[in-house]
Each structure stands twice: as C-alpha cells, then as structure tokens.
Coordinates of C-alpha atoms in Angstrom, one line a residue:
M1 CA 93.1 70.7 94.4
S2 CA 94.4 69.3 91.2
K3 CA 95.3 73.2 89.4
I4 CA 98.0 75.4 90.7
I5 CA 96.7 78.4 92.2
R6 CA 98.0 81.5 90.5
I7 CA 98.7 83.9 93.1
G8 CA 98.7 87.4 92.0
T9 CA 100.9 90.2 93.8
R10 CA 102.5 93.8 93.0
D11 CA 106.2 93.5 92.6
S12 CA 107.6 95.6 95.4
A13 CA 109.6 94.0 98.4
L14 CA 106.9 94.2 100.7
A15 CA 104.1 92.7 98.4
L16 CA 106.4 90.0 97.4
Y17 CA 106.9 89.1 101.3
Q18 CA 103.1 88.9 102.0
A19 CA 102.6 86.7 98.9
K20 CA 105.3 84.4 100.1
A21 CA 104.0 84.1 103.3
V22 CA 100.4 83.3 102.1
Q23 CA 102.1 81.1 99.5
S24 CA 103.6 79.3 102.6
Q25 CA 100.5 78.4 104.6
L26 CA 99.1 76.9 101.4
K27 CA 102.5 74.8 100.5
E28 CA 101.8 73.6 104.3
L29 CA 98.4 72.3 103.4
G30 CA 99.9 70.6 100.3
H31 CA 98.8 72.8 97.5
Q32 CA 100.7 73.8 94.5
T33 CA 101.1 77.6 93.6
V34 CA 102.8 80.2 91.7
L35 CA 103.6 83.6 92.2
V36 CA 102.4 86.0 90.1
P37 CA 104.1 89.6 90.3
L38 CA 102.2 92.5 88.1
K39 CA 103.3 95.9 87.6
S40 CA 101.0 97.8 85.6
T41 CA 97.2 98.0 85.2
G42 CA 96.3 96.3 81.5
D43 CA 93.0 96.0 80.0
I44 CA 89.9 94.3 81.1
V45 CA 88.4 91.7 79.0
L46 CA 84.6 92.4 80.1
D47 CA 81.8 94.5 78.6
K48 CA 81.5 97.2 81.5
P49 CA 83.9 100.0 82.4
L50 CA 85.9 99.6 85.4
H51 CA 83.7 102.2 87.7
E52 CA 80.8 100.2 87.3
L53 CA 82.6 97.2 88.5
G54 CA 83.9 99.3 91.8
I55 CA 87.7 99.0 90.7
T56 CA 89.0 101.9 92.6
G57 CA 91.7 101.2 94.9
I58 CA 95.4 102.7 93.3
F59 CA 97.0 99.6 95.2
T60 CA 94.6 96.9 94.3
R61 CA 93.3 97.8 90.5
T62 CA 95.9 96.0 89.1
L63 CA 95.4 92.7 90.8
D64 CA 91.5 93.2 90.8
I65 CA 91.7 93.1 86.5
A66 CA 93.8 90.5 86.5
M67 CA 91.6 88.4 88.7
L68 CA 88.5 89.2 86.8
N69 CA 90.6 88.5 83.4
G70 CA 91.7 85.1 84.3
D71 CA 95.1 85.6 84.5
I72 CA 95.4 84.9 88.8
D73 CA 93.4 82.9 91.2
I74 CA 94.0 85.1 94.0
A75 CA 95.0 88.3 95.3
V76 CA 97.1 89.1 97.9
H77 CA 96.9 92.8 99.7
S78 CA 97.9 94.7 102.5
F79 CA 94.2 95.0 104.4
K80 CA 94.6 98.7 104.8
D81 CA 95.1 99.6 101.1
V82 CA 92.2 97.9 100.1
P83 CA 88.7 99.8 99.6
T84 CA 85.7 98.9 101.6
Q85 CA 83.5 98.4 98.9
L86 CA 85.1 95.3 96.6
P87 CA 84.6 95.2 92.9
T88 CA 81.6 93.2 91.8
G89 CA 82.7 89.3 91.4
I90 CA 85.4 89.9 94.1
V91 CA 85.3 88.8 97.9
Q92 CA 87.4 88.4 101.0
A93 CA 88.4 84.9 101.1
A94 CA 90.9 85.1 103.7
V95 CA 92.9 87.2 106.7
V96 CA 96.4 85.8 107.6
K97 CA 97.0 86.4 111.5
R98 CA 97.9 89.9 112.1
G99 CA 101.4 91.1 112.4
N100 CA 102.4 94.3 114.4
F101 CA 99.8 97.1 113.6
K102 CA 101.5 99.8 115.5
D103 CA 103.0 102.9 113.5
T104 CA 107.0 103.5 114.2
L105 CA 109.0 106.4 114.7
V106 CA 112.2 106.1 112.8
F107 CA 114.3 109.0 114.1
K108 CA 117.9 110.4 113.5
N109 CA 120.5 110.8 115.9
N110 CA 118.4 110.7 119.1
E111 CA 114.3 111.7 120.3
E112 CA 115.2 114.8 122.3
F113 CA 113.4 116.8 119.4
L114 CA 110.0 115.1 120.8
G115 CA 110.7 117.9 123.4
S116 CA 111.5 120.6 121.3
R117 CA 109.1 123.0 119.6
E118 CA 110.7 122.8 116.0
A119 CA 111.0 119.6 114.3
V120 CA 110.5 117.9 110.9
I121 CA 108.6 114.7 110.3
A122 CA 108.0 113.0 107.5
T123 CA 104.8 110.9 106.3
G124 CA 102.6 110.4 103.1
S125 CA 99.7 109.6 105.6
L126 CA 96.8 112.3 106.3
R127 CA 96.0 110.1 109.5
R128 CA 99.6 110.0 110.7
R129 CA 100.0 113.9 110.0
A130 CA 96.9 114.8 111.8
Q131 CA 97.7 112.5 115.0
W132 CA 101.2 113.8 115.0
L133 CA 100.2 117.6 114.5
N134 CA 97.0 117.1 117.3
R135 CA 100.1 115.9 119.7
F136 CA 102.7 118.1 118.5
P137 CA 101.1 121.1 117.0
T138 CA 104.4 123.4 116.3
H139 CA 106.0 121.0 114.3
T140 CA 106.3 120.6 110.4
L141 CA 105.2 117.6 108.7
I142 CA 107.0 116.6 105.2
D143 CA 105.2 114.8 102.4
L144 CA 106.8 111.2 101.8
R145 CA 106.3 108.6 99.5
G146 CA 107.6 105.7 97.8
N147 CA 108.4 101.9 99.0
V148 CA 109.7 101.5 101.9
N149 CA 113.2 101.3 101.0
T150 CA 113.0 104.6 98.8
R151 CA 111.3 106.4 102.3
L152 CA 114.0 105.1 104.6
Q153 CA 116.5 106.3 102.5
K154 CA 115.0 109.8 101.7
L155 CA 115.1 109.8 105.9
E156 CA 118.8 109.1 105.6
D157 CA 119.6 111.4 103.1
S158 CA 117.6 114.6 104.3
D159 CA 117.7 116.8 107.5
W160 CA 114.4 115.6 109.0
N161 CA 114.1 114.6 112.4
G162 CA 112.0 111.4 111.7
A163 CA 109.7 109.7 109.6
I164 CA 106.7 107.4 110.3
F165 CA 106.6 103.8 109.0
A166 CA 104.0 100.8 109.5
A167 CA 105.9 98.8 112.1
A168 CA 104.8 95.8 110.0
G169 CA 106.2 96.7 106.9
I170 CA 109.9 97.3 108.0
G171 CA 109.6 94.6 110.3
R172 CA 108.2 91.9 107.5
L173 CA 111.7 93.1 105.5
D174 CA 113.8 92.9 108.2
I175 CA 114.8 96.2 107.7
R176 CA 113.8 97.9 111.3
P177 CA 116.4 100.9 112.1
E178 CA 117.9 100.6 115.4
D179 CA 116.6 104.2 116.0
A180 CA 112.9 103.5 115.7
V181 CA 110.6 103.7 118.3
N182 CA 106.7 102.4 118.2
L183 CA 104.5 105.1 118.8
D184 CA 101.4 103.4 121.1
W185 CA 99.7 106.4 121.4
M186 CA 98.9 107.1 117.7
I187 CA 95.6 105.0 116.5
P188 CA 96.6 102.7 113.3
A189 CA 94.8 102.6 110.2
P190 CA 91.8 99.9 109.7
A191 CA 93.0 96.7 109.1
Q192 CA 97.0 97.9 109.6
G193 CA 99.3 94.9 110.0
T194 CA 96.9 92.6 108.4
I195 CA 97.1 90.6 105.2
M196 CA 94.1 90.0 103.0
V197 CA 93.3 87.4 100.2
A198 CA 90.8 87.9 97.6
A199 CA 89.5 85.7 95.0
L200 CA 86.5 85.3 92.9
A201 CA 82.9 84.9 94.5
D202 CA 81.9 82.0 92.2
D203 CA 85.5 80.1 92.7
V204 CA 84.1 77.5 95.1
E205 CA 86.8 75.2 95.3
T206 CA 89.4 78.1 96.0
L207 CA 87.4 79.6 98.7
E208 CA 87.3 76.3 100.4
I209 CA 90.8 76.3 100.6
L210 CA 91.5 79.7 101.8
A211 CA 89.0 79.2 104.5
E212 CA 92.0 76.8 105.6
I213 CA 94.2 79.8 106.2
N214 CA 91.6 82.2 107.4
H215 CA 92.4 83.7 111.3
K216 CA 89.0 84.3 113.1
E217 CA 90.4 86.4 115.5
T218 CA 92.0 88.7 113.0
E219 CA 89.0 88.7 110.5
I220 CA 86.7 89.7 113.6
C221 CA 88.7 92.7 114.4
T222 CA 89.9 93.7 111.1
K223 CA 85.6 93.5 110.1
I224 CA 85.0 95.7 113.1
E225 CA 87.7 98.3 112.1
R226 CA 86.4 98.5 108.3
D227 CA 82.6 98.6 109.2
F228 CA 83.7 101.7 111.2
L229 CA 85.5 103.0 108.3
R230 CA 82.7 102.3 105.9
K231 CA 79.9 104.1 108.1
L232 CA 81.9 107.0 108.7
E233 CA 82.1 106.8 104.5
G234 CA 86.1 107.6 104.6
G235 CA 88.2 106.4 102.1
C236 CA 92.3 105.7 102.7
T237 CA 92.9 109.1 102.3
A238 CA 91.0 110.5 105.4
P239 CA 92.4 111.1 109.2
I240 CA 90.6 108.2 110.1
G241 CA 92.0 105.5 113.0
A242 CA 90.5 102.3 113.8
L243 CA 91.5 99.3 116.2
A244 CA 90.0 96.5 117.4
F245 CA 91.5 93.6 119.9
I246 CA 90.3 90.6 121.2
K247 CA 91.0 89.6 124.9
D248 CA 89.7 87.7 128.3
E249 CA 86.7 87.2 126.0
E250 CA 86.2 91.1 125.4
V251 CA 86.3 92.8 122.1
T252 CA 87.6 96.4 123.1
F253 CA 87.5 98.9 120.1
E254 CA 89.2 102.6 119.7
G255 CA 88.2 104.9 117.0
I256 CA 89.4 108.5 116.0
L257 CA 88.4 110.9 113.7
L258 CA 90.5 113.9 112.7
S259 CA 90.8 117.2 110.7
K260 CA 93.9 117.2 108.2
D261 CA 95.5 119.5 110.1
G262 CA 95.0 117.8 113.6
T263 CA 93.1 120.9 115.3
K264 CA 90.2 118.7 115.5
K265 CA 89.3 115.3 116.9
I266 CA 86.9 113.2 117.9
Q267 CA 87.8 109.8 119.6
V268 CA 85.9 106.9 121.0
K269 CA 86.3 103.7 123.2
R270 CA 84.1 101.0 123.7
V271 CA 84.2 97.2 124.9
K272 CA 82.1 94.6 124.3
A273 CA 81.7 90.9 125.3
L274 CA 83.0 88.5 122.2
N275 CA 79.8 87.3 120.3
E276 CA 77.9 90.7 121.7
H277 CA 80.3 92.8 119.6
H278 CA 78.4 92.7 116.1
D279 CA 77.0 96.3 116.2
I280 CA 80.1 97.7 118.1
A281 CA 81.3 99.6 114.8
E282 CA 78.3 101.3 114.4
W283 CA 77.9 102.4 117.5
C284 CA 81.1 104.1 117.8
A285 CA 81.0 105.5 114.1
N286 CA 77.4 107.1 115.3
Y287 CA 78.8 108.4 118.4
I288 CA 81.7 110.2 116.3
L289 CA 79.2 111.5 113.7
E290 CA 76.9 112.9 116.5
R291 CA 79.8 114.5 118.4
G292 CA 80.6 116.6 115.1
G293 CA 81.9 114.0 112.8
N294 CA 79.2 115.0 110.3
R295 CA 80.4 118.4 109.8
L296 CA 83.6 117.1 110.0
M297 CA 83.6 115.0 107.2
D298 CA 81.7 117.4 105.1
E299 CA 84.7 119.5 105.4
L300 CA 87.1 116.6 104.7
Q301 CA 84.9 115.7 101.7
E302 CA 85.5 118.8 100.3
S303 CA 88.9 118.8 100.6
H304 CA 89.3 115.6 99.1
I305 CA 88.6 117.3 95.4
K306 CA 90.9 115.3 93.3
T307 CA 93.8 116.9 92.4
N308 CA 94.3 117.4 88.6
I309 CA 97.2 119.5 88.0
Y310 CA 100.5 118.8 90.0
S311 CA 103.2 121.5 89.6
T312 CA 106.9 120.3 90.0
K313 CA 108.1 123.4 91.4
S314 CA 106.5 124.8 94.9
L315 CA 104.3 127.6 94.2
T316 CA 103.4 130.5 96.3
E317 CA 100.4 131.4 97.7
D318 CA 99.7 133.9 95.1
Q319 CA 100.9 131.6 92.4
R320 CA 97.9 129.0 93.4
F321 CA 95.3 131.8 93.6
L322 CA 96.0 131.9 89.8
F323 CA 94.4 129.0 88.8
N324 CA 91.0 128.7 87.8
E325 CA 88.1 127.0 89.9
K326 CA 88.3 124.1 87.6
V327 CA 92.2 123.3 88.6
K328 CA 92.8 121.5 92.0
S329 CA 96.5 121.8 92.3
E330 CA 99.2 120.5 94.1
S331 CA 103.5 121.3 94.0
S332 CA 106.5 120.4 95.3
D333 CA 110.0 120.7 94.3
F334 CA 110.9 117.9 92.2
V335 CA 114.5 119.2 91.8
K336 CA 116.7 120.4 94.8
I337 CA 119.8 122.4 94.3
S338 CA 122.9 122.6 96.3
L339 CA 125.4 125.3 95.5
N340 CA 129.4 124.1 94.7
R341 CA 132.1 126.0 96.6
I342 CA 133.9 127.5 93.2
H343 CA 137.5 127.3 93.3
P344 CA 139.4 130.6 93.1
R345 CA 141.6 129.2 90.2
F346 CA 138.7 129.5 88.0
L347 CA 138.3 133.4 88.5
K348 CA 141.8 134.5 89.0
N349 CA 142.0 136.5 85.8
E350 CA 139.7 138.4 83.8
I351 CA 137.1 136.1 81.8
Q352 CA 136.6 137.6 78.3
N353 CA 133.2 135.2 77.7
V354 CA 131.2 133.8 80.6
V355 CA 128.0 131.7 79.9
I356 CA 124.9 131.5 82.6
T357 CA 122.4 129.4 82.2
S358 CA 120.1 129.6 85.1
Q359 CA 119.6 131.6 88.3
N360 CA 121.0 128.7 90.3
A361 CA 124.6 129.4 88.9
V362 CA 124.1 133.3 89.8
D363 CA 123.4 132.2 93.4
A364 CA 126.4 130.1 93.2
L365 CA 128.8 132.5 92.1
L366 CA 127.6 135.0 94.6
T367 CA 127.9 132.8 97.4
N368 CA 131.3 132.2 97.0
Y369 CA 132.3 135.9 95.6
S370 CA 131.3 139.4 95.9
A371 CA 130.5 141.4 92.6
I372 CA 133.5 143.2 92.0
E373 CA 135.6 139.7 92.3
L374 CA 134.1 138.4 89.3
Q375 CA 135.8 140.1 86.4
F376 CA 133.5 138.9 83.4
K377 CA 134.1 141.1 80.5
N378 CA 131.2 139.6 78.2
I379 CA 128.1 138.0 80.0
Y380 CA 125.5 136.0 77.9
C381 CA 122.7 133.9 79.3
V382 CA 119.3 132.1 79.0
G383 CA 116.0 133.3 80.0
R384 CA 114.7 137.1 81.0
R385 CA 114.4 136.3 84.5
T386 CA 118.1 135.0 84.5
K387 CA 119.4 138.5 82.6
K388 CA 117.9 140.5 85.1
M389 CA 119.4 138.7 88.5
I390 CA 122.9 139.2 86.6
E391 CA 122.4 142.7 85.9
N392 CA 120.7 143.6 89.3
R393 CA 123.6 141.6 91.3
I394 CA 126.8 140.8 88.9
G395 CA 126.7 143.3 85.7
K396 CA 125.4 144.0 82.3
V397 CA 124.4 141.1 79.8
L398 CA 125.7 141.3 76.4
H399 CA 123.1 138.9 75.0
T400 CA 120.2 136.7 75.9
E401 CA 118.3 133.8 74.5
K402 CA 115.1 131.7 75.2
N403 CA 117.4 128.5 75.5
A404 CA 120.7 127.5 75.5
K405 CA 120.4 125.8 71.8
K406 CA 119.8 129.4 70.4
L407 CA 122.2 131.1 72.7
A408 CA 125.1 128.5 71.6
D409 CA 123.9 129.2 67.2
Y410 CA 124.0 133.0 68.5
L411 CA 127.7 132.6 70.1
V412 CA 128.9 130.5 66.9
D413 CA 128.2 133.9 65.0
H414 CA 128.5 136.7 67.2
M415 CA 131.1 136.0 69.9
E416 CA 134.4 137.7 70.3
G417 CA 137.4 135.0 70.7
S418 CA 137.6 131.6 70.6
E419 CA 136.8 130.6 74.4
V420 CA 133.7 130.6 76.7
T421 CA 133.8 129.7 80.9
Y422 CA 130.2 128.0 81.3
F423 CA 129.0 127.9 85.0
C424 CA 126.5 125.1 84.9
S425 CA 125.2 122.2 86.9
D426 CA 126.3 118.5 87.5
V427 CA 123.2 117.6 85.2
R428 CA 122.9 119.9 82.0
L429 CA 122.1 119.6 78.2
D430 CA 124.7 118.7 75.8
D431 CA 123.2 121.0 73.2
L432 CA 125.4 124.4 73.9
P433 CA 128.6 122.3 74.9
K434 CA 128.2 120.2 71.5
I435 CA 127.5 122.8 69.2
L436 CA 130.0 124.9 70.7
A437 CA 132.7 122.2 70.4
E438 CA 131.9 121.3 66.8
N439 CA 132.5 125.0 66.2
N440 CA 135.8 124.9 67.4
I441 CA 134.9 126.8 70.8
T442 CA 137.0 126.0 73.7
I443 CA 134.2 125.9 76.6
N444 CA 135.3 125.4 80.4
E445 CA 132.6 123.8 82.5
V446 CA 132.7 125.0 86.0
E447 CA 130.3 123.1 88.0
A448 CA 128.6 125.7 90.1
Y449 CA 126.0 123.7 91.5
Q450 CA 124.3 120.2 92.0
T451 CA 120.9 119.4 90.8
K452 CA 119.4 116.3 92.9
L453 CA 116.4 114.6 91.5
D454 CA 113.9 114.1 94.4
S455 CA 110.8 113.0 92.8
I456 CA 107.4 111.5 94.4
E457 CA 104.6 109.1 93.1
L458 CA 101.8 111.1 92.0
P459 CA 98.2 110.4 92.3
E460 CA 96.2 109.0 89.5
S461 CA 93.5 111.9 89.3
V462 CA 96.7 113.9 87.7
E463 CA 95.8 115.1 84.4
G464 CA 98.5 117.4 83.7
V465 CA 101.9 117.8 85.0
M466 CA 103.9 121.6 85.1
F467 CA 107.8 121.0 84.1
Y468 CA 110.4 124.1 84.4
S469 CA 113.3 122.5 83.3
P470 CA 114.4 118.9 81.9
S471 CA 115.5 118.2 85.0
T472 CA 112.1 118.1 86.3
V473 CA 110.9 116.0 83.7
Q474 CA 113.8 113.4 84.3
S475 CA 112.7 113.7 88.3
Y476 CA 109.3 113.0 87.4
K477 CA 109.9 110.2 85.0
K478 CA 111.8 108.2 88.3
E479 CA 108.5 107.7 90.1
N480 CA 105.8 108.2 87.6
D481 CA 104.7 107.0 84.2
A482 CA 103.9 109.9 81.4
N483 CA 100.7 110.1 81.4
G484 CA 98.7 113.4 80.5
I485 CA 99.7 116.8 79.2
A486 CA 103.1 118.1 80.1
F487 CA 102.6 121.8 80.6
C488 CA 106.3 123.3 80.0
I489 CA 107.8 126.6 80.7
G490 CA 109.9 126.4 77.6
E491 CA 110.9 124.6 74.3
T492 CA 114.3 123.3 76.2
T493 CA 111.8 121.6 78.7
A494 CA 109.4 120.7 76.1
K495 CA 112.1 118.9 74.2
E496 CA 112.9 116.6 77.2
A497 CA 109.0 116.1 77.6
S498 CA 108.2 115.0 74.2
K499 CA 110.6 111.7 74.7
H500 CA 107.8 111.0 77.0
F501 CA 104.6 112.6 76.8
D502 CA 102.5 113.0 73.8
D503 CA 100.6 116.0 74.5
I504 CA 103.1 118.8 75.2
R505 CA 102.2 122.6 75.7
I506 CA 104.6 125.4 76.0
A507 CA 104.2 128.8 77.6
K508 CA 104.2 132.2 75.8
V509 CA 106.6 133.4 78.1
P510 CA 109.1 131.4 80.6
T511 CA 107.6 132.2 83.8
V512 CA 105.4 130.1 86.4
E513 CA 102.7 132.5 85.8
S514 CA 102.7 131.9 82.3
V515 CA 102.7 127.9 82.5
I516 CA 99.7 128.4 84.9
E517 CA 98.1 130.5 82.3
L518 CA 98.6 127.4 79.7
V519 CA 96.7 125.2 82.5
N520 CA 93.8 127.6 82.8
D521 CA 93.5 128.1 79.1
Y522 CA 93.1 124.0 78.9
Y523 CA 90.5 124.3 81.6
V524 CA 88.4 127.0 80.6

C-alpha cells in the first residue's frame, strides 16, 4: 500500500496500547502507519445529523466522526465498548486475537472479606455489579469510574475491600497488582478482552490489508456474543454477560441476563459443533427471553431512562422525590470532607472575633472540643444553616451573610477590633482573607478540615449539574467538560461556575431544596 495508514485511537494509556498492538502487526506485514490520538468529538462534515448515521457509542463516536470526516483511515477500539449497530458507512474490518477475557478482583490486604456479610466493592459496570450482588447480596457496591490508573488509585486511597477490573486492561498496561484474582465464575461482557479495528465500507484497499490481521477464531466467538447481545436488545449498560470459546472443534456459549440489583438471574449454556454453530446466539437469546427475559428487559429499559440532571452532593430519598416527572437525576459526593485535629494553642484564650463559613468547620470544632471550651466572643458566619447549627451547638451568632465576600465587607465596616480567627478548609476562596488584609485586619487562619475532590465522569445525557460550593465545581471539572446548565446554590458557587459554564442559574435561597426547585422550574 503506497499511502500511510492513519490509525485513529483515543488518547488513554490503554487505548494507545491497543492501537500500537495493531500498528505492530501491520508493520510486520510491511505497511507504513501513523497513530492519530484523538481527545474530543469534532463537527462532522456531512449533510446528515449524527443520530441518522447511527453514531451513538460514548467511547467510539469521536473516532467514528474522524473516520467519516476523512481524518483517519482506521479506528482501533476495545470491542466490548462498540455498539452492536455500527454507523452507516463503517464496518468491522478485523479483530485481533483475544486476550484475557476475565474480570479481575483487586483487593486490599486479603480476601477474607469474601466470607463476611459486610464488604464494600467498587465497579462502574452494571454487569459486574449485578453478578457480584447475585453472589454476595449483603455486600455494598460503590460506583467507580475513570481510566484504569485513576480507578486503581481511587481503590488505594479508599477504605473499600476491593474493586473489579477487566483482566485485559490491567494486564496490557502491566499494572496488575499482586493482590488480584481472576473471577472465573463471572461471565464477561460480550467481546471483552478483544481489540476491534473498524474502517470505511468503501475503502477496499484498507479492508483487504486488515483482513490479514483478522483472527478467525476470535471473530467467530465475538460475533456469537454480540449477536446474543443484539437479540436481547441490550446496550453496554444492561447487565448482560456473554462468552463463547472454541475447543476440540466445538463452540461453547454461556450467556446471562440479570436485574440491576442481582436478585433476578436467567442463565443459559449451549454447546454446538464448529460450523454448526450459526444459530447458537439466537437460540440462547430466545431461551432467556422465553424464561422471563422479556419482562426483565422491559424493566431494564424503563430504568434506563437517561439521566439529565446530576447532583454533586448525595441527595436523600426525600430530596429525590421533589423532582418533577421530567427529571431523571443521579447524585454522588464530588467533595469528601476530612476533619482535622485543631491544636489547643488556637483556643487557649478567649477569641474576640471568629469567622465560620461552613457547617464542616462547626463539625471540626465540636469534634475536638466541647461547646464550653470554645470561648468565642463575637461569631460571624456564612449561610442560614451554618448560623442555625452554631446557635444550636456553640452560641449566638452576631451577624451572618449569604457569602464570604459580603461577610468580609460587613466586617470591614462593623467589626470590633482589628483581628479575626477564621476556621476554614485547606481549599477556600481568597475573597474574605484578601478584603480583610487590604483593610488592615489581621486574619489568623486555622485549617479545621480538608476538602478532597472526588469527581467522576458523567454520562453524555446530563443536561444540567447541581453545584453547592466552589469546590464541587472544581471537582466536576477534573473529569468533565463544562456542558449544559450550572444550577448553583448561591452566588459564590455561581462565580466559580461562571469560569466554565455559559448558562448559570442561582437558587433563591441557599438550600438543596431550592436548587431542586430551580431544576424543576427549568423542566416545567
């Protein structure tokens, strides 16, 4: 081939490994190639919208668009991430010989928790979650997202018992920890452990070249698995497992469909002679559908209404019920708080002026000392709820404002004395200290608690994000682009959000319920 084959790939470490594996095979065949790492989706130069072309996969759409635009010649994917229906004009050109298809449990300390009633396991996969809960129904499952290295680090930094990974991913990156064991009982995702190469349907020359690296046995097995998935009408988010393998001229297939909580499971296994296997996927899918799978899939489809609002703070059951019927919400804590030990030297004498801007600082003070030991003459705070908490547990608040900047302006004009003690986080805005310093007021900062940013990547369907502090905005930005609407609890949060978002909405009062009302007003 005279031209250089442009190999499109995502820019993660695992994606680059897979692309280089394909590049190496093509090089051995004497073909010139170049890697083209891509990060974000661009505009497609075609006269049809993406949905008409069938471009849907969250992990594949960037490469699909680049190929249709003529920016790359081929695209390398983790086959398990590829939708069962490829976009118009794009075809499966080759599958590389399958790697380790199993799921792997990476655990901390030891495996004794497997025999315990209580344990915490992390995974971002509904399939893994459902199969684990089916086997260990009393365990707690935690959502885990991000690239492989990020997920391993989150496990290391957590108090979880373990997390589940694809064996192929940690193996290919050579980062499999010693404390890991393959889950032989867990049925993998269709085509797990396989690299697929896609190309344009009308690029005959490239298709002929890629046929040379196609592994026929892997092609047969992954086709069966994906046909089974397609027949069940399940996408990547359905708890469906499928595995086919060839041994002694026989094809063995195992399939499973579960409810999201693992309480319902329908499983099938079938063996057929090689070359007589062509109906095995359809037979097994029908077997599951006829034994309650149809009803279970209907339940799953209803539960798969796409999330359009995400809260960066975990919501209570009562709060979730406040959303109207047009809102499908999810939530998690994007900021984790760790209370510090506050040294007695900061509190040995009465403090004339104290500034508290959050309930976390109140918790930190009362974790270290009793209310009697807190000798505060004048207490100033931010927020109605913080004020209520202080007055219920410590003492009377002299003055409160909606945000730190307004409080600083008030202190400059009305505060007695020229010194304040500010109980704050290791992450805080500069407004209050800066304003006080500019007006010759001495500020003694005491780090009462630490703020840890713990973001996850949100699904593309999310149209709006609920923020409750500048830190939640900062955490969100670690894993996500600023798309859609920022629903903010107050002006300080909105100021931080405005650095990234174009559409900012601010709640009437600084409460979670008021932010929910803001969301409902948008979806009337």
